[in-house]
Short mmCIF file of C-alpha atoms and ligand atoms in Angstrom, two decimals:
data_model
loop_
_atom_site.label_atom_id
_atom_site.label_comp_id
_atom_site.label_asym_id
_atom_site.label_seq_id
_atom_site.Cartn_x
_atom_site.Cartn_y
_atom_site.Cartn_z
CA UNK V 215 20.60 28.11 -6.01
CA UNK V 216 16.80 28.70 -5.04
CA UNK V 217 16.04 28.54 -1.66
CA UNK V 218 12.52 27.28 -0.90
CA UNK V 219 11.35 28.22 2.72
CA UNK V 220 8.78 25.44 3.72
CA UNK V 221 5.61 27.08 5.65
CA UNK V 222 4.18 23.46 5.65
CA UNK V 223 2.55 22.92 2.31
CA UNK V 224 1.65 19.52 0.97
CA UNK V 225 3.18 20.65 -2.19
CA UNK V 226 6.52 22.15 -1.20
CA UNK V 227 8.56 19.22 -2.41
CA UNK V 228 6.75 19.24 -5.53
CA UNK V 229 7.91 23.08 -5.94
CA UNK V 230 11.57 21.92 -5.15
CA UNK V 231 11.24 19.13 -7.82
CA UNK V 232 9.95 21.35 -10.54
CA UNK V 233 12.77 23.81 -9.99
CA UNK V 234 15.15 20.99 -9.84
CA UNK V 235 13.68 19.70 -13.46
CA UNK V 236 14.37 23.03 -14.62
CA UNK V 237 17.77 22.74 -13.87
CA UNK V 238 18.45 24.64 -10.79
CA UNK V 239 19.75 23.86 -7.52
CA UNK V 240 17.14 23.54 -4.63
CA UNK V 241 17.50 23.81 -1.00
CA UNK V 242 14.50 23.35 1.41
CA UNK V 243 14.55 24.76 4.70
CA UNK V 244 12.25 25.69 7.60
CA UNK V 245 11.36 29.51 8.17
CA UNK V 246 13.74 29.70 11.27
CA UNK V 247 16.87 28.65 9.20
CA UNK V 248 16.25 31.43 6.54
CA UNK V 249 18.94 33.81 7.89
CA UNK V 250 21.52 31.06 8.38
CA UNK V 251 20.85 29.85 4.61
CA UNK V 252 21.42 33.40 3.16
CA UNK V 253 24.98 32.58 3.44
CA UNK V 254 24.73 30.15 0.52
CA UNK V 255 24.19 32.96 -1.51
CA UNK V 256 20.57 32.14 -3.32
CA UNK V 257 19.82 33.62 -6.47
CA UNK V 258 16.30 33.57 -5.41
CA UNK V 259 13.93 32.53 -2.72
CA UNK V 260 10.27 30.84 -2.90
CA UNK V 261 8.20 31.02 -0.07
CA UNK V 262 5.85 27.95 -0.08
CA UNK V 263 2.27 27.85 0.81
CA UNK V 264 1.30 26.58 4.28
CA UNK V 265 -1.93 25.58 6.12
CA UNK V 266 -1.90 28.51 8.54
CA UNK V 267 -3.35 31.84 8.52
CA UNK V 268 -0.71 34.80 8.52
CA UNK V 269 -2.62 36.43 11.16
CA UNK V 270 -3.07 33.41 13.57
CA UNK V 271 -0.73 33.73 16.48
CA UNK V 272 2.45 31.67 16.48
CA UNK V 273 2.14 31.06 12.53
CA UNK V 274 5.28 30.54 10.78
CA UNK V 275 6.86 33.72 9.69
CA UNK V 276 10.24 35.47 8.60
CA UNK V 277 11.76 38.76 9.17
CA UNK V 278 10.47 41.68 7.02
CA UNK V 279 14.24 42.79 6.46
CA UNK V 280 14.44 39.65 3.98
CA UNK V 281 12.09 41.60 1.68
CA UNK V 282 14.71 44.19 1.24
CA UNK V 283 17.75 42.39 0.58
CA UNK V 284 17.47 42.72 -3.29
CA UNK V 285 17.05 38.87 -3.74
CA UNK V 286 14.39 37.88 -5.98
CA UNK V 287 11.47 36.24 -4.36
CA UNK V 288 8.26 34.38 -5.07
CA UNK V 289 5.57 33.92 -2.50
CA UNK V 290 3.09 31.24 -3.40
CA UNK V 291 -0.31 31.29 -1.48
CA UNK V 292 0.68 31.61 2.11
CA UNK V 293 4.10 32.89 0.77
CA UNK V 294 2.36 35.56 -0.92
CA UNK V 295 0.00 36.36 1.85
CA UNK V 296 3.18 36.63 3.91
CA UNK V 297 4.86 38.78 1.82
CA UNK V 298 2.24 41.03 1.73
CA UNK V 299 1.74 41.22 5.39
CA UNK V 300 5.13 41.98 6.09
CA UNK V 301 5.53 44.57 3.56
CA UNK V 302 2.62 46.55 4.40
CA UNK V 303 -0.57 45.17 3.30
CA UNK V 304 -3.27 43.19 4.53
CA UNK V 305 -4.76 39.76 4.70
CA UNK V 306 -7.86 38.68 5.49
CA UNK V 307 -10.19 35.48 5.69
CA UNK V 308 -12.09 35.37 2.39
CA UNK V 309 -15.56 35.59 2.01
CA UNK V 310 -15.12 32.15 0.20
CA UNK V 311 -12.67 29.35 0.46
CA UNK V 312 -11.17 28.69 -3.06
CA UNK V 313 -10.09 24.85 -3.76
CA UNK V 314 -9.50 23.67 -7.30
CA UNK V 315 -9.70 25.27 -10.48
CA UNK V 316 -9.93 29.21 -10.99
CA UNK V 317 -9.52 31.20 -14.17
CA UNK V 318 -6.99 33.92 -13.80
CA UNK V 319 -6.86 37.24 -16.08
CA UNK V 320 -3.41 38.78 -16.40
CA UNK V 321 -4.22 42.67 -16.03
CA UNK V 322 -0.56 43.88 -16.41
CA UNK V 323 2.71 42.89 -18.40
CA UNK V 324 5.04 41.24 -16.26
CA UNK V 325 8.28 39.12 -16.71
CA UNK V 326 6.76 36.48 -14.55
CA UNK V 327 3.82 35.75 -16.81
CA UNK V 328 6.11 35.76 -20.03
CA UNK V 329 5.02 33.38 -22.38
CA UNK V 330 1.82 32.33 -20.77
CA UNK V 331 -1.71 33.30 -22.14
CA UNK V 332 -3.71 36.36 -21.02
CA UNK V 333 -6.62 34.03 -19.14
CA UNK V 334 -5.69 30.74 -18.10
CA UNK V 335 -6.93 28.00 -15.61
CA UNK V 336 -4.75 28.00 -12.31
CA UNK V 337 -5.43 25.72 -9.23
CA UNK V 338 -6.22 27.12 -5.77
CA UNK V 339 -6.34 26.18 -2.28
CA UNK V 340 -6.82 28.95 0.18
CA UNK V 341 -9.15 30.37 2.78
CA UNK V 342 -7.26 33.97 3.33
CA UNK V 343 -6.87 36.21 0.87
CA UNK V 344 -4.62 39.60 0.03
CA UNK V 345 -7.09 42.41 0.51
CA UNK V 346 -4.86 45.10 0.40
CA UNK V 347 -1.24 45.78 -1.31
CA UNK V 348 1.66 47.68 -0.17
CA UNK V 349 2.11 51.22 -2.04
CA UNK V 350 5.23 49.85 -4.15
CA UNK V 351 3.34 46.80 -5.40
CA UNK V 352 1.23 46.35 -8.38
CA UNK V 353 -1.67 44.12 -9.41
CA UNK V 354 -0.96 41.58 -11.94
CA UNK V 355 -3.48 39.36 -12.05
CA UNK V 356 -7.21 38.46 -10.90
CA UNK V 357 -9.82 35.98 -10.60
CA UNK V 358 -13.78 36.37 -10.53
CA UNK V 359 -13.33 35.86 -6.69
CA UNK V 360 -9.98 37.31 -5.76
CA UNK V 361 -8.51 40.78 -6.69
CA UNK V 362 -4.84 40.04 -6.23
CA UNK V 363 -4.03 36.66 -7.58
CA UNK V 364 -0.70 37.90 -8.65
CA UNK V 365 1.19 41.09 -7.37
CA UNK V 366 4.36 42.40 -8.04
CA UNK V 367 7.26 44.95 -6.71
CA UNK V 368 9.26 44.78 -10.15
CA UNK V 369 11.77 46.90 -9.25
CA UNK V 370 12.49 44.86 -6.36
CA UNK V 371 11.68 41.62 -8.00
CA UNK V 372 9.33 40.61 -5.30
CA UNK V 373 6.40 38.53 -6.70
CA UNK V 374 3.30 37.11 -5.11
CA UNK V 375 0.60 34.52 -6.53
CA UNK V 376 -2.41 32.99 -4.56
CA UNK V 377 -2.13 29.98 -7.11
CA UNK V 378 -0.04 26.80 -6.94
CA UNK V 379 2.03 26.97 -10.39
CA UNK V 380 3.76 23.62 -9.27
CA UNK V 381 0.35 21.71 -9.56
CA UNK V 382 0.34 20.10 -13.09
CA UNK V 383 -3.28 21.21 -13.33
CA UNK V 384 -2.13 24.89 -13.31
CA UNK V 385 -1.83 25.75 -16.93
CA UNK V 386 1.74 27.39 -17.70
CA UNK V 387 2.39 26.67 -14.27
CA UNK V 388 6.01 25.39 -15.39
CA UNK V 389 6.45 28.50 -17.62
CA UNK V 390 5.77 30.88 -14.38
CA UNK V 391 8.53 28.73 -12.50
CA UNK V 392 10.67 29.10 -15.36
CA UNK V 393 10.14 32.80 -15.59
CA UNK V 394 11.02 33.40 -12.05
CA UNK V 395 14.06 31.17 -12.53
CA UNK V 396 14.90 33.75 -15.37
CA UNK V 397 13.92 36.80 -13.36
CA UNK V 398 16.64 35.35 -10.55
CA UNK V 399 19.19 35.21 -13.27
CA UNK V 400 19.40 31.50 -13.73
CA UNK V 401 19.62 29.66 -17.08
CA UNK V 402 16.72 27.40 -17.64
CA UNK V 403 17.58 23.66 -18.62
CA UNK V 404 15.12 20.90 -18.23
CA UNK V 405 16.41 17.58 -16.71
CA UNK V 406 14.47 14.37 -15.67
CA UNK V 407 15.45 10.94 -14.73
CA UNK V 408 17.33 8.78 -17.20
CA UNK V 409 19.12 5.44 -17.49
CA UNK V 410 22.28 6.92 -15.54
CA UNK V 411 20.24 8.35 -12.56
CA UNK V 412 18.37 4.91 -12.28
CA UNK V 413 21.90 3.07 -12.51
CA UNK V 414 23.13 5.26 -9.57
CA UNK V 415 20.14 4.29 -7.91
CA UNK V 416 20.68 0.70 -8.19
CA UNK V 417 24.50 1.22 -7.07
CA UNK V 418 23.22 3.14 -3.98
CA UNK V 419 20.75 0.39 -2.66
CA UNK V 420 23.80 -2.30 -3.50
CA UNK V 421 26.26 -0.12 -1.41
CA UNK V 422 23.74 0.59 1.69
CA UNK V 423 22.44 -3.04 1.61
CA UNK V 424 25.93 -5.07 1.13
CA UNK V 425 25.61 -8.67 1.41
CA UNK V 426 22.63 -9.01 3.97
CA UNK V 427 19.50 -10.22 3.91
CA UNK V 428 16.80 -7.96 2.49
CA UNK V 429 12.63 -8.52 2.24
CA UNK V 430 10.62 -6.02 0.29
CA UNK V 431 7.01 -5.59 0.60
CA UNK V 432 5.22 -6.43 -2.70
CA UNK V 433 1.71 -5.34 -2.64
CA UNK V 434 0.86 -5.35 -6.35
CA UNK V 435 0.83 -1.50 -6.77
CA UNK V 436 3.42 0.32 -9.34
CA UNK V 437 5.52 1.85 -6.20
CA UNK V 438 6.19 -1.49 -4.35
CA UNK V 439 6.71 -3.31 -7.82
CA UNK V 440 9.22 -0.92 -8.76
CA UNK V 441 10.87 -0.94 -5.41
CA UNK V 442 10.97 -4.84 -5.40
CA UNK V 443 12.55 -4.84 -8.99
CA UNK V 444 15.09 -2.12 -8.36
CA UNK V 445 16.29 -4.07 -5.23
CA UNK V 446 16.38 -7.49 -6.87
CA UNK V 447 18.54 -5.76 -9.59
CA UNK V 448 20.68 -4.76 -6.62
CA UNK V 449 20.97 -7.51 -4.51
CA UNK V 450 19.50 -10.46 -6.59
CA UNK V 451 19.06 -13.70 -4.39
CA UNK V 452 19.62 -11.88 -1.23
CA UNK V 453 15.96 -10.42 -1.56
CA UNK V 454 12.79 -12.00 -0.82
CA UNK V 455 9.89 -10.26 -1.70
CA UNK V 456 7.00 -10.88 0.81
CA UNK V 457 3.53 -10.77 -0.54
CA UNK V 458 0.65 -10.26 2.14
CA UNK V 459 -2.65 -11.36 0.98
CA UNK V 460 -4.59 -9.27 3.45
CA UNK V 461 -7.88 -9.91 1.58
CA UNK V 462 -8.25 -6.27 1.02
CA UNK V 463 -6.77 -6.90 -2.66
CA UNK V 464 -8.73 -6.24 -6.04
CA UNK V 465 -10.15 -9.00 -7.84
CA UNK V 466 -7.49 -11.71 -9.38
CA UNK V 467 -4.55 -9.70 -7.71
CA UNK V 468 -2.88 -12.33 -5.97
CA UNK V 469 -2.68 -14.59 -9.23
CA UNK V 470 -1.46 -11.87 -11.45
CA UNK V 471 1.36 -11.03 -8.96
CA UNK V 472 2.78 -14.51 -8.70
CA UNK V 473 2.54 -14.95 -12.65
CA UNK V 474 4.85 -11.61 -13.07
CA UNK V 475 7.20 -11.71 -10.19
CA UNK V 476 7.50 -15.43 -9.55
CA UNK V 477 7.48 -16.97 -13.16
CA UNK V 478 8.66 -14.13 -15.40
CA UNK V 479 11.31 -12.26 -13.00
CA UNK V 480 11.97 -15.43 -11.10
CA UNK V 481 12.08 -13.36 -8.19
CA UNK V 482 11.84 -15.14 -4.41
CA UNK V 483 8.61 -14.27 -3.49
CA UNK V 484 6.70 -15.61 -0.44
CA UNK V 485 2.84 -15.25 -0.58
CA UNK V 486 1.25 -14.98 3.02
CA UNK V 487 -2.39 -15.54 3.77
CA UNK V 488 -3.22 -13.25 6.48
CA UNK V 489 -6.95 -12.62 5.56
CA UNK V 490 -8.25 -13.45 8.76
CA UNK V 491 -5.83 -11.62 10.91
CA UNK V 492 -6.71 -8.53 9.02
CA UNK V 493 -10.32 -8.65 9.20
CA UNK V 494 -9.83 -9.56 13.06
CA UNK V 495 -7.71 -6.45 13.44
CA UNK V 496 -10.07 -4.29 11.78
CA UNK V 497 -13.02 -5.52 14.20
CA UNK V 498 -15.88 -3.16 13.97
CA UNK V 499 -13.67 0.15 13.43
CA UNK V 500 -15.09 2.49 11.37
CA UNK V 501 -13.34 5.79 11.86
CA UNK V 502 -10.68 5.79 8.83
CA UNK V 503 -7.72 6.85 10.79
CA UNK V 504 -8.27 3.90 13.30
CA UNK V 505 -8.89 1.49 10.23
CA UNK V 506 -5.60 2.73 8.48
CA UNK V 507 -3.78 2.48 11.76
CA UNK V 508 -4.99 -1.01 12.35
CA UNK V 509 -4.12 -2.21 8.89
CA UNK V 510 -0.81 -0.88 9.39
CA UNK V 511 0.01 -2.67 12.52
CA UNK V 512 -1.01 -6.00 11.27
CA UNK V 513 1.12 -5.35 8.22
CA UNK V 514 4.08 -4.65 10.31
CA UNK V 515 3.20 -7.67 12.54
CA UNK V 516 3.06 -10.19 9.68
CA UNK V 517 6.03 -8.82 8.19
CA UNK V 518 8.11 -9.20 11.26
CA UNK V 519 7.20 -12.62 11.99
CA UNK V 520 8.10 -13.69 8.38
CA UNK V 521 11.50 -11.70 8.33
CA UNK V 522 12.34 -13.32 11.46
CA UNK V 523 12.00 -16.80 9.79
CA UNK V 524 13.98 -15.34 7.02
CA UNK V 525 16.65 -13.61 9.30
CA UNK V 526 16.47 -10.47 7.49
CA UNK V 527 18.03 -7.35 8.44
CA UNK V 528 16.49 -4.96 5.68
CA UNK V 529 13.01 -4.05 5.02
CA UNK V 530 12.26 -2.24 1.61
CA UNK V 531 9.22 -0.34 1.09
CA UNK V 532 7.86 1.34 -1.85
CA UNK V 533 7.16 4.41 0.07
CA UNK V 534 6.96 7.44 -2.41
CA UNK V 535 6.80 10.94 -1.60
CA UNK V 536 3.14 11.90 -1.33
CA UNK V 537 2.98 8.98 1.14
CA UNK V 538 5.46 10.80 3.17
CA UNK V 539 4.40 14.37 3.00
CA UNK V 540 0.69 13.12 3.48
CA UNK V 541 1.88 11.73 6.92
CA UNK V 542 3.02 15.00 7.79
CA UNK V 543 6.78 14.69 6.71
CA UNK V 544 7.13 18.63 7.14
CA UNK V 545 7.22 20.63 10.02
CA UNK V 546 4.55 22.75 9.49
CA UNK V 547 2.34 20.65 7.44
CA UNK V 548 -0.89 19.02 8.54
CA UNK V 549 -1.31 15.18 8.79
CA UNK V 550 -4.19 14.29 6.19
CA UNK V 551 -4.02 10.47 6.37
CA UNK V 552 -1.85 8.45 8.00
CA UNK V 553 -0.41 6.06 5.09
CA UNK V 554 0.23 2.72 6.47
CA UNK V 555 3.53 2.35 5.15
CA UNK V 556 4.74 5.44 7.24
CA UNK V 557 2.33 6.15 9.88
CA UNK V 558 1.74 2.88 11.16
CA UNK V 559 5.25 1.78 11.82
CA UNK V 560 5.85 0.50 15.22
CA UNK V 561 8.57 2.74 17.00
CA UNK V 562 10.90 -0.16 17.69
CA UNK V 563 11.24 -2.32 14.59
CA UNK V 564 13.53 -5.12 14.46
CA UNK V 565 14.62 -4.32 10.93
CA UNK V 566 16.04 -1.16 9.35
CA UNK V 567 13.51 0.48 6.91
CA UNK V 568 15.01 1.11 3.22
CA UNK V 569 12.73 3.17 1.17
CA UNK V 570 14.32 3.76 -2.11
CA UNK V 571 11.44 5.55 -3.95
CA UNK V 572 10.75 7.96 -0.99
CA UNK V 573 11.53 11.22 -2.85
CA UNK V 574 9.85 10.58 -5.92
CA UNK V 575 6.38 11.09 -7.47
CA UNK V 576 4.32 8.66 -9.36
CA UNK V 577 5.13 9.70 -13.02
CA UNK V 578 8.71 9.34 -12.01
CA UNK V 579 8.38 6.13 -10.36
CA UNK V 580 6.63 4.62 -13.61
CA UNK V 581 9.50 6.17 -15.61
CA UNK V 582 12.17 4.52 -13.34
CA UNK V 583 10.25 1.10 -13.86
CA UNK V 584 10.27 1.50 -17.46
CA UNK V 585 14.05 2.15 -17.56
CA UNK V 586 14.44 -1.17 -15.39
CA UNK V 587 12.69 -3.03 -18.11
CA UNK V 588 9.19 -3.58 -16.27
CA UNK V 589 6.32 -4.26 -18.63
CA UNK V 590 3.51 -1.48 -19.00
CA UNK V 591 1.32 -3.98 -17.51
CA UNK V 592 3.00 -3.08 -14.23
CA UNK V 593 4.12 0.59 -14.86
CA UNK V 594 1.02 1.50 -16.19
CA UNK V 595 -1.16 0.25 -13.51
CA UNK V 596 -3.16 2.33 -11.34
CA UNK V 597 -2.08 3.05 -7.73
CA UNK V 598 -3.58 1.31 -5.23
CA UNK V 599 -3.60 2.63 -1.38
CA UNK V 600 -1.96 0.27 1.04
CA UNK V 601 -4.88 -0.27 3.48
CA UNK V 602 -6.38 -1.69 -0.02
CA UNK V 603 -10.15 -2.08 -0.01
CA UNK V 604 -10.67 -1.08 3.32
CA UNK V 605 -10.51 2.45 2.87
CA UNK V 606 -12.93 2.22 0.11
CA UNK V 607 -15.44 0.69 2.19
CA UNK V 608 -17.01 3.44 4.33
CA UNK V 609 -17.62 2.12 7.81
CA UNK V 610 -16.71 -1.16 9.23
CA UNK V 611 -15.37 -3.64 6.94
CA UNK V 612 -16.82 -7.26 6.71
CA UNK V 613 -16.12 -10.00 4.15
CA UNK V 614 -19.68 -9.57 2.49
CA UNK V 615 -18.64 -5.94 1.86
CA UNK V 616 -15.42 -6.79 0.36
CA UNK V 617 -16.92 -9.44 -1.79
CA UNK V 618 -19.54 -6.51 -3.30
CA UNK V 619 -17.00 -4.06 -3.77
CA UNK V 620 -14.70 -6.27 -5.61
CA UNK V 621 -17.24 -7.29 -7.77
CA UNK V 622 -18.39 -3.88 -8.86
CA UNK V 623 -14.67 -2.87 -8.79
CA UNK V 624 -14.31 -5.42 -11.26
CA UNK V 625 -17.01 -4.61 -13.35
CA UNK V 626 -15.89 -1.01 -13.59
CA UNK V 627 -12.24 -2.07 -14.56
CA UNK V 628 -13.62 -4.38 -17.40
CA UNK V 629 -15.76 -1.89 -18.79
CA UNK V 630 -12.96 0.84 -18.85
CA UNK V 631 -10.54 -1.26 -20.47
CA UNK V 632 -12.95 -2.13 -22.98
CA UNK V 633 -13.40 1.48 -23.98
CA UNK V 634 -9.78 1.82 -23.99
CA UNK V 635 -9.93 4.58 -21.55
CA UNK V 636 -7.58 3.01 -18.70
CA UNK V 637 -4.45 4.47 -19.82
CA UNK V 638 -5.42 8.23 -19.98
CA UNK V 639 -7.07 7.94 -16.49
CA UNK V 640 -4.73 7.91 -13.42
CA UNK V 641 -7.28 6.27 -11.09
CA UNK V 642 -10.89 4.60 -11.30
CA UNK V 643 -12.19 2.36 -8.67
CA UNK V 644 -15.46 1.42 -7.14
CA UNK V 645 -16.56 2.49 -3.26
CA UNK V 646 -18.86 0.69 -1.11
CA UNK V 647 -20.60 3.74 0.62
CA UNK V 648 -22.46 1.74 3.22
CA UNK V 649 -25.64 4.06 2.24
CA UNK V 650 -28.82 1.74 2.25
CA UNK V 651 -31.60 3.02 -0.26
CA UNK V 652 -34.61 1.48 -1.59
CA UNK V 653 -35.33 0.08 -4.53
CA UNK V 654 -37.77 -2.07 -6.86
CA UNK V 655 -36.90 -5.52 -7.88
CA UNK V 656 -39.44 -7.66 -9.85
CA UNK V 657 -42.36 -5.89 -8.17
CA UNK V 658 -40.88 -6.10 -4.85
CA UNK V 659 -39.02 -3.67 -2.54
CA UNK V 660 -35.59 -3.98 -2.08
CA UNK V 661 -33.49 -2.07 0.46
CA UNK V 662 -29.91 -2.14 -0.85
CA UNK V 663 -26.52 -0.78 -0.98
CA UNK V 664 -25.01 2.09 -2.82
CA UNK V 665 -21.72 1.94 -4.78
CA UNK V 666 -19.98 5.11 -6.07
CA UNK V 667 -17.73 5.34 -8.88
CA UNK V 668 -14.36 7.51 -8.72
CA UNK V 669 -12.25 8.23 -11.72
CA UNK V 670 -9.69 10.75 -11.88
CA UNK V 671 -7.43 12.54 -14.36
CA UNK V 672 -4.03 13.60 -12.73
CA UNK V 673 -0.30 13.50 -13.22
CA UNK V 674 0.56 13.19 -9.38
CA UNK V 675 -0.94 12.31 -6.48
CA UNK V 676 -1.17 16.09 -5.19
CA UNK V 677 -4.13 17.33 -7.52
CA UNK V 678 -6.82 15.46 -9.85
CA UNK V 679 -9.93 16.37 -11.75
CA UNK V 680 -12.76 13.97 -12.00
CA UNK V 681 -12.52 12.31 -15.47
CA UNK V 682 -15.28 13.05 -17.99
CA UNK V 683 -16.32 9.61 -18.46
CA UNK V 684 -18.82 8.80 -21.52
CA UNK V 685 -22.20 8.59 -20.30
CA UNK V 686 -22.80 5.34 -22.55
CA UNK V 687 -19.95 3.97 -20.49
CA UNK V 688 -21.31 4.96 -17.09
CA UNK V 689 -24.82 3.44 -18.22
CA UNK V 690 -23.51 0.37 -19.32
CA UNK V 691 -21.28 0.08 -15.78
CA UNK V 692 -24.47 1.07 -13.89
CA UNK V 693 -26.61 -1.40 -15.26
CA UNK V 694 -24.30 -4.36 -14.87
CA UNK V 695 -23.47 -3.63 -11.23
CA UNK V 696 -27.18 -3.23 -10.56
CA UNK V 697 -28.22 -6.51 -12.76
CA UNK V 698 -24.83 -8.59 -11.66
CA UNK V 699 -24.74 -7.68 -7.84
CA UNK V 700 -28.11 -8.35 -6.17
CA UNK V 701 -27.14 -6.55 -3.11
CA UNK V 702 -26.70 -3.28 -4.96
CA UNK V 703 -29.59 -1.13 -5.76
CA UNK V 704 -27.99 2.20 -6.73
CA UNK V 705 -24.48 3.54 -8.56
CA UNK V 706 -23.29 7.14 -8.03
CA UNK V 707 -20.47 9.12 -9.92
CA UNK V 708 -18.27 11.04 -7.92
CA UNK V 709 -17.52 14.55 -9.47
CA UNK V 710 -15.44 16.15 -6.59
CA UNK V 711 -11.91 17.56 -7.73
CA UNK V 712 -8.47 17.19 -5.27
CA UNK V 713 -8.54 19.40 -3.80
CA UNK V 714 -10.92 19.85 -1.99
CA UNK V 715 -11.52 16.06 -1.78
CA UNK V 716 -8.81 13.54 -1.45
CA UNK V 717 -8.81 10.73 -4.32
CA UNK V 718 -9.88 7.87 -2.05
CA UNK V 719 -12.40 8.15 0.11
CA UNK V 720 -11.10 7.62 3.66
P1 LIG K 1266 -5.57 10.29 -1.39
O1 LIG K 1266 -6.33 9.70 -1.37
O2 LIG K 1266 -4.50 10.93 -0.34
O3 LIG K 1266 -4.37 9.49 -2.49
O4 LIG K 1266 -5.63 11.70 -2.39
C1 LIG K 1266 -3.46 9.86 -3.16
C2 LIG K 1266 -2.95 8.66 -3.88
O5 LIG K 1266 -2.23 7.82 -2.69
C3 LIG K 1266 -2.91 6.50 -2.77
N1 LIG K 1266 -3.09 6.03 -1.27
C4 LIG K 1266 -1.97 5.39 -0.71
N2 LIG K 1266 -1.38 4.70 -1.05
N3 LIG K 1266 -0.72 3.71 0.88
C5 LIG K 1266 -0.40 4.17 -0.34
O6 LIG K 1266 0.39 3.47 -0.84
C6 LIG K 1266 -1.74 4.43 1.44
O7 LIG K 1266 -1.86 4.51 2.75
C7 LIG K 1266 -2.64 5.04 1.02
N4 LIG K 1266 -3.73 5.92 0.55
C8 LIG K 1266 -3.86 6.44 -0.58
C9 LIG K 1266 -4.11 6.90 -3.56
O8 LIG K 1266 -4.78 5.57 -4.03
C10 LIG K 1266 -3.94 7.83 -4.81
O9 LIG K 1266 -3.34 7.28 -5.49
#
């Protein structure tokens, strides 16, 4: 078993998942439980990253004695810094914060870097850095900006890395974790989601819901579609899928969903038109968190009303793991966004919440959907945020802005599809920036809107690289948007990675 000590990184669970996939058992614990958890005789210990600074008062820590027990340890980011600080090294605030890709060069052979290249791309996300290492440690790798990108005390099998091997954008990240498991004396055997694990999930849902009435929130995204079908397979006619038309959906969304789920799957689907309610709830709000909360609240309100009519007892949502962690699921992690399907839930809900996909990442959810028999049209759909287009309109949401954004987004979608790039991109969408700029139309001055385009390459929601779309495609999209949508004067392309930017603008 591998123990993972959670210092509040957004990616702690992702580390766990990677280790699980490599065939090891995993237990994730808060720092205070470490000494107790040692009784379970872990073969290795991973110290996660975290948002705090090791020299900050009250920052989470573990006793220095842990590093002398002879158990192999891997400190990642904050974990590395803590390992250094607690064994005699020094950590300071870096001259520059470093987020996203960096090139690492291996300076010394180590079992930790077995079967990797001598230089490769890793992903960083840190402000502090190690400036001095203890006597018994050696430097394994550097980057252009940091001297201790990887360090080791090979004799004691203590390893520290500043980068994140759990992120898919880190080359050889899985190999580094694999190597650490081997160092810990574990046999590596890759595992994943398969038919029998999905059948077990259906059985679990069936057992926990019994013969009661169930409703599911169908939003049109991959997550809620997979959750709906999973529960449909488990409880059949006891399930009613409720689709709330919030008016914040993409072009043609409602019709497509009705066609697939009502006609094809013969699922009980109730379409609720609540467009006016959502706009009213949003009012003039322009703060992203206020908007998210207002939508979340309204979403639940409409649901409760419908659920009452249906006399349902359970409420199924397609919440997936990144939604949970980004709403501060872990004790030490920071709240990045209140996802409407977690953060906005009222304390006293009359329905019992069921979230069958809560422990899974997007690529796993897609796999589950495929095993359940969902067509690629659904499983390969782009993720769509619960608060919909409201978080792609910067500032207050109005019907007119929604209309402009929907049309721009539709043009972008059509062109990316035409170029057959939709499958290789994780997500692409338009953003209504709210910035008005000057233009010229038919010799007249125009003062109009700015639309931003965002396209991302990613494997899960935790990290992403902006997509290298062909200029020709960007040019076509830009021309079409400014020509077909009179209100728009300018089109921008967003070239920021996650981290530091999130995928959605709000
Ligand atoms: P961010 O913007 O946090 O997005 O980097 C990560 C992924 O999550 C989607 N997203 C949401 N999904 N409810 C959801 O179900 C939400 O409130 C929400 N906000 C963002 C986003 O589209 C991206 O795929």
